[in-house]
XYZ file of C-alpha atoms in Angstrom:
359
model
C 0.086 0.051 -0.015
C 1.516 3.363 -1.193
C 0.333 6.202 0.950
C 3.276 8.528 -0.251
C 4.677 8.862 3.144
C 7.605 11.582 2.912
C 10.833 9.715 3.048
C 12.926 12.771 4.529
C 11.305 12.939 7.921
C 13.083 13.304 11.290
C 9.677 12.275 13.321
C 7.829 9.356 12.398
C 4.791 10.495 14.129
C 3.874 13.774 15.908
C 0.838 14.634 17.950
C -0.604 17.755 19.748
C -1.574 16.749 23.317
C -2.100 17.850 26.907
C 0.115 15.691 29.118
C -0.873 14.579 32.454
C -0.376 11.859 35.051
C -2.345 8.757 35.631
C -2.569 6.985 39.129
C -3.713 3.469 39.413
C -4.084 1.218 42.527
C -1.640 -1.753 42.832
C -2.945 -5.028 42.548
C -6.198 -4.143 40.716
C -7.493 -2.781 43.969
C -10.544 -0.290 43.734
C -9.608 3.520 44.162
C -11.608 4.090 47.252
C -10.053 1.405 49.367
C -6.373 1.449 47.972
C -3.558 2.936 49.742
C -0.773 2.505 47.169
C -0.898 3.718 43.644
C 1.341 3.544 40.523
C 1.787 6.911 38.614
C 2.650 7.271 34.990
C 2.683 10.065 32.475
C -0.203 10.059 30.235
C -2.432 11.175 27.221
C -4.337 9.213 24.612
C -2.167 10.928 21.835
C 1.241 10.031 23.302
C 0.095 6.522 24.096
C -0.270 6.168 20.282
C 3.091 7.164 19.488
C 4.483 4.617 22.058
C 4.379 1.730 19.787
C 6.731 3.472 17.263
C 8.829 5.067 19.701
C 9.431 1.662 21.494
C 10.518 0.206 18.131
C 13.144 2.806 17.448
C 11.130 5.440 15.649
C 11.664 9.049 16.726
C 8.443 10.812 17.749
C 7.294 14.069 18.792
C 4.801 15.515 21.409
C 3.608 19.170 21.077
C 2.181 20.111 24.205
C 2.509 22.714 27.106
C 4.123 22.521 30.621
C 4.115 24.128 34.133
C 7.212 26.082 34.927
C 9.087 24.548 37.921
C 6.576 21.891 38.651
C 7.788 18.463 39.782
C 4.860 16.901 37.875
C 6.037 18.470 34.628
C 9.560 17.350 35.348
C 8.024 13.830 35.839
C 6.164 13.821 32.617
C 9.423 15.014 30.573
C 11.365 12.256 32.196
C 8.896 9.727 31.320
C 8.684 10.863 27.719
C 12.451 10.740 27.486
C 12.494 7.379 28.634
C 9.877 6.198 26.199
C 11.980 7.841 23.248
C 9.463 10.418 22.724
C 10.645 14.077 21.953
C 8.646 16.878 23.245
C 8.060 20.520 22.624
C 5.988 23.003 24.464
C 6.240 26.471 26.240
C 6.347 26.783 29.918
C 4.004 28.754 31.950
C 3.994 30.103 35.436
C 1.706 28.113 37.638
C -0.049 31.323 38.967
C -0.575 30.087 42.567
C -2.356 27.184 44.084
C -5.586 28.047 42.016
C -3.624 28.574 38.626
C -2.525 25.941 36.028
C -1.693 22.545 36.587
C -1.415 19.065 34.679
C -4.366 16.818 34.522
C -4.834 13.807 36.933
C -6.284 10.715 35.586
C -7.361 8.445 38.549
C -8.176 4.872 37.217
C -9.552 1.723 38.693
C -8.694 -1.311 36.414
C -11.537 -3.330 37.579
C -11.535 -7.009 38.438
C -13.716 -9.836 37.460
C -17.364 -8.451 37.443
C -16.132 -5.343 39.259
C -16.041 -2.922 36.295
C -13.180 -0.472 35.809
C -13.886 3.194 36.766
C -11.994 6.427 35.674
C -12.060 9.837 37.124
C -10.695 12.959 35.239
C -9.547 15.635 37.285
C -8.927 18.278 34.693
C -9.727 21.815 36.516
C -7.112 24.361 35.505
C -5.422 21.914 32.906
C -2.648 23.735 31.219
C -3.201 21.731 28.060
C -6.536 23.414 27.473
C -4.632 26.525 26.586
C -2.536 24.849 23.737
C -2.139 27.283 20.652
C -0.522 26.484 17.275
C 1.464 29.786 17.506
C 3.325 28.320 20.413
C 5.225 25.921 17.867
C 7.405 26.678 15.016
C 5.347 24.668 12.536
C 7.431 25.601 9.529
C 10.585 24.173 11.100
C 8.846 20.976 12.511
C 6.968 20.047 9.300
C 8.974 21.889 6.654
C 12.553 21.474 7.531
C 12.700 18.561 10.058
C 9.932 16.694 8.592
C 7.048 14.518 9.973
C 5.582 11.304 8.505
C 2.173 11.402 10.164
C 0.484 13.865 12.426
C -1.853 12.086 14.730
C -4.735 13.912 16.364
C -7.301 12.616 18.745
C -10.799 13.811 19.278
C -9.776 14.300 23.052
C -7.464 17.130 22.330
C -9.331 18.291 19.570
C -12.554 18.615 21.711
C -10.877 19.792 25.073
C -11.339 23.666 24.586
C -11.802 26.206 22.103
C -8.252 26.846 21.963
C -7.372 23.228 21.370
C -9.821 23.019 18.719
C -8.219 25.941 16.929
C -4.841 24.406 17.454
C -5.665 21.089 15.994
C -7.086 22.645 12.866
C -4.064 24.737 12.262
C -1.753 22.054 12.891
C -3.408 19.693 10.538
C -3.367 22.508 7.765
C 0.387 22.949 8.252
C 0.922 19.218 8.314
C -0.991 18.895 4.861
C 0.903 21.973 3.495
C 4.295 20.199 3.897
C 3.074 16.656 2.841
C 2.725 15.059 6.006
C -0.071 12.428 6.405
C -2.805 13.063 8.747
C -4.386 10.449 11.168
C -7.613 11.233 13.192
C -8.975 9.183 15.979
C -12.244 10.654 16.697
C -12.226 9.487 20.427
C -15.851 10.835 21.473
C -16.311 11.993 25.090
C -19.609 13.390 25.839
C -18.434 15.538 28.657
C -16.161 17.425 26.325
C -18.976 17.953 23.764
C -21.602 19.171 26.241
C -22.719 22.880 25.012
C -20.303 22.558 21.997
C -22.139 20.121 19.791
C -22.593 22.133 16.646
C -19.166 23.708 16.713
C -17.249 20.540 17.288
C -19.260 18.614 14.700
C -18.056 21.382 12.284
C -14.416 20.974 13.528
C -14.366 17.207 13.492
C -15.751 17.417 9.741
C -13.092 19.672 8.913
C -10.178 17.545 10.275
C -11.784 14.440 8.745
C -11.846 16.069 5.515
C -8.005 16.237 5.261
C -7.252 13.007 7.216
C -5.645 10.146 5.413
C -6.219 7.631 8.263
C -9.612 7.805 10.065
C -10.199 5.502 13.146
C -13.122 5.326 15.570
C -15.577 2.861 16.948
C -19.224 2.752 16.125
C -20.081 5.356 18.674
C -17.493 7.629 17.520
C -18.621 7.788 13.893
C -22.214 8.327 15.017
C -21.595 10.958 17.567
C -18.727 12.709 16.161
C -19.742 12.704 12.548
C -23.483 11.716 12.491
C -23.446 8.305 10.787
C -25.869 5.601 11.471
C -24.095 2.628 12.927
C -25.048 -0.870 14.045
C -27.960 -1.453 16.415
C -27.159 -1.693 19.986
C -27.513 -4.991 21.849
C -29.189 -8.297 20.686
C -26.428 -9.584 18.602
C -22.800 -10.806 19.301
C -19.867 -8.897 17.573
C -19.403 -11.272 14.744
C -22.980 -10.961 13.495
C -22.615 -7.191 13.568
C -19.281 -6.958 11.208
C -21.486 -6.429 8.285
C -23.313 -3.517 9.841
C -19.920 -2.125 10.863
C -18.719 -2.456 7.233
C -21.710 -0.761 5.923
C -21.256 2.233 8.315
C -17.513 2.712 7.389
C -18.565 2.585 3.705
C -20.827 5.705 4.476
C -17.831 7.302 6.046
C -15.834 6.548 3.093
C -18.350 7.933 0.704
C -18.477 11.357 2.701
C -14.549 11.577 2.941
C -13.317 10.184 -0.141
C -9.774 11.679 0.365
C -9.402 9.379 3.285
C -7.000 6.368 2.408
C -7.350 4.122 5.467
C -10.318 3.413 7.782
C -10.188 1.583 10.927
C -12.441 0.490 13.872
C -12.127 -1.652 17.012
C -14.527 -4.445 17.930
C -14.875 -5.036 21.809
C -17.169 -7.201 23.744
C -16.851 -7.151 27.447
C -17.075 -10.806 29.187
C -15.586 -9.551 32.363
C -12.966 -6.838 33.537
C -10.555 -9.701 32.946
C -11.581 -11.050 29.603
C -12.672 -9.404 26.338
C -13.622 -10.320 22.959
C -11.295 -8.158 20.774
C -11.263 -7.683 16.943
C -10.855 -5.152 14.276
C -11.699 -3.941 10.881
C -9.594 -2.039 8.282
C -10.725 -0.675 4.898
C -7.730 0.296 2.600
C -6.973 0.227 -1.121
C -10.727 -0.631 -1.590
C -10.303 -3.873 0.519
C -11.608 -5.063 3.735
C -9.423 -6.628 6.220
C -11.218 -8.327 9.153
C -9.926 -9.721 12.449
C -12.598 -11.729 13.967
C -13.146 -11.131 17.633
C -11.265 -13.701 19.706
C -11.037 -13.873 23.584
C -7.984 -12.086 25.233
C -7.161 -11.677 28.817
C -7.233 -8.062 30.311
C -4.809 -6.638 32.627
C -6.310 -2.972 32.226
C -8.597 -2.186 29.279
C -7.660 1.846 29.230
C -5.383 2.303 26.161
C -6.191 -0.765 23.994
C -7.685 1.331 21.400
C -4.689 3.608 21.262
C -2.552 0.654 21.161
C -4.504 -0.540 18.048
C -4.220 2.856 16.327
C -0.238 3.026 17.332
C 0.222 -0.438 15.807
C -1.648 0.397 12.492
C 0.413 3.688 12.122
C 3.499 1.896 12.712
C 2.707 -0.605 10.089
C 1.812 2.340 7.693
C 5.068 3.955 8.305
C 6.779 0.653 7.581
C 4.905 0.569 4.161
C 3.142 -2.775 4.758
C 0.121 -4.043 3.284
C -3.107 -3.218 4.869
C -3.803 -6.774 6.320
C -0.316 -6.863 8.100
C -1.044 -3.291 9.383
C -4.380 -4.570 10.776
C -2.941 -7.458 12.294
C -0.150 -5.509 14.001
C -2.640 -3.129 15.467
C -4.868 -5.913 16.799
C -1.840 -7.230 18.735
C -0.573 -3.885 19.787
C -3.946 -3.168 21.423
C -3.697 -6.661 23.143
C -0.240 -5.636 24.536
C -1.695 -2.435 25.882
C -4.280 -4.263 27.576
C -1.847 -6.813 29.264
C -0.185 -3.785 31.078
C -1.197 -1.736 34.037
C 0.343 1.163 31.878
C -2.230 2.610 29.469
C 0.154 2.232 26.531
C 1.794 -0.435 24.654
C 5.621 -0.738 25.055
C 6.960 -3.551 23.000
C 10.283 -5.002 23.282
C 10.634 -5.695 19.661
C 8.248 -6.571 16.599
C 8.551 -10.348 17.264
C 6.754 -9.621 20.710
C 3.772 -8.264 18.689
C 3.833 -10.980 16.115
C 4.038 -13.751 18.782
C 0.823 -12.169 20.455
C -0.836 -12.260 17.137
C -0.021 -15.889 16.750
C -1.222 -16.799 20.241
C 2.411 -17.713 20.992
C 2.819 -17.298 24.832
C 5.719 -19.590 25.287
C 8.594 -18.755 27.139
C 11.402 -16.819 25.268
C 15.033 -17.835 26.401
């Protein structure tokens, strides 16, 4: 599959994002009765980059930081350790009630106890992200970026981030960078801004080369009819998913790759996991199969990250889909909300179902 990804790039993938931290109880305890927590740097967009960065590709985060904040220092250290470069202005905190980095408080769930996630985002500095804070001509024109990845989370976070994502996408297209857009609908972000965001998401989707979302994303972000809820297992709904994506393709003919994940929850520890990819006019289907789950958060980002890595590598669509499916499984098998493969073989062993010990 030839997507005409520019060959002279420094960064394989770049993304605008609002970085924060995620705290998760140890040993899959619930938040309200746990006394020990694991902390990591996080954002949906940087999690997508993590597959490529772990496999040796240089990637770039465009963000914003609190000057002198130990949380900002922690985030930067984590990004460096994950082989992800970062750029972003530093702003003064402005006192105890000023700016800060978001906190994501996550319960992984266990058995029939469902996961729960609380977002604490008041005063989040990333909500003020502005395209003028970055030298886009240098980043996209001189250094070069293979794929710009935008998530619906950062695109919908505030009026400022919406404008930022539109401007960065425009700059990327100007310099021949491909645009990936994961719709990532969140009702709390859209409340009171439905008409404005529907227009903005349509504009980004119109320039996207890669468009990813689940059935809810395509329906609520872009207004398409999706599969009926309930009553059928995932496998029997695949034709409905394909019909929905075909509608999306007709409205966005410039998009070259469409992807969606398929998930059915058996318990917090077991899901049925599949995916669909439409590229080069051909369908690639990974039928849902059972996977063990450590923490489900980040599985979709893992899929998108694996898919984009395959596209960067110039693989055929089916291989990209398979790698994306297995990268999502890898993310779901970790308490971190991102996949961090040791090498490509680890991903392909997951796809093959080969969990034999490696010596």
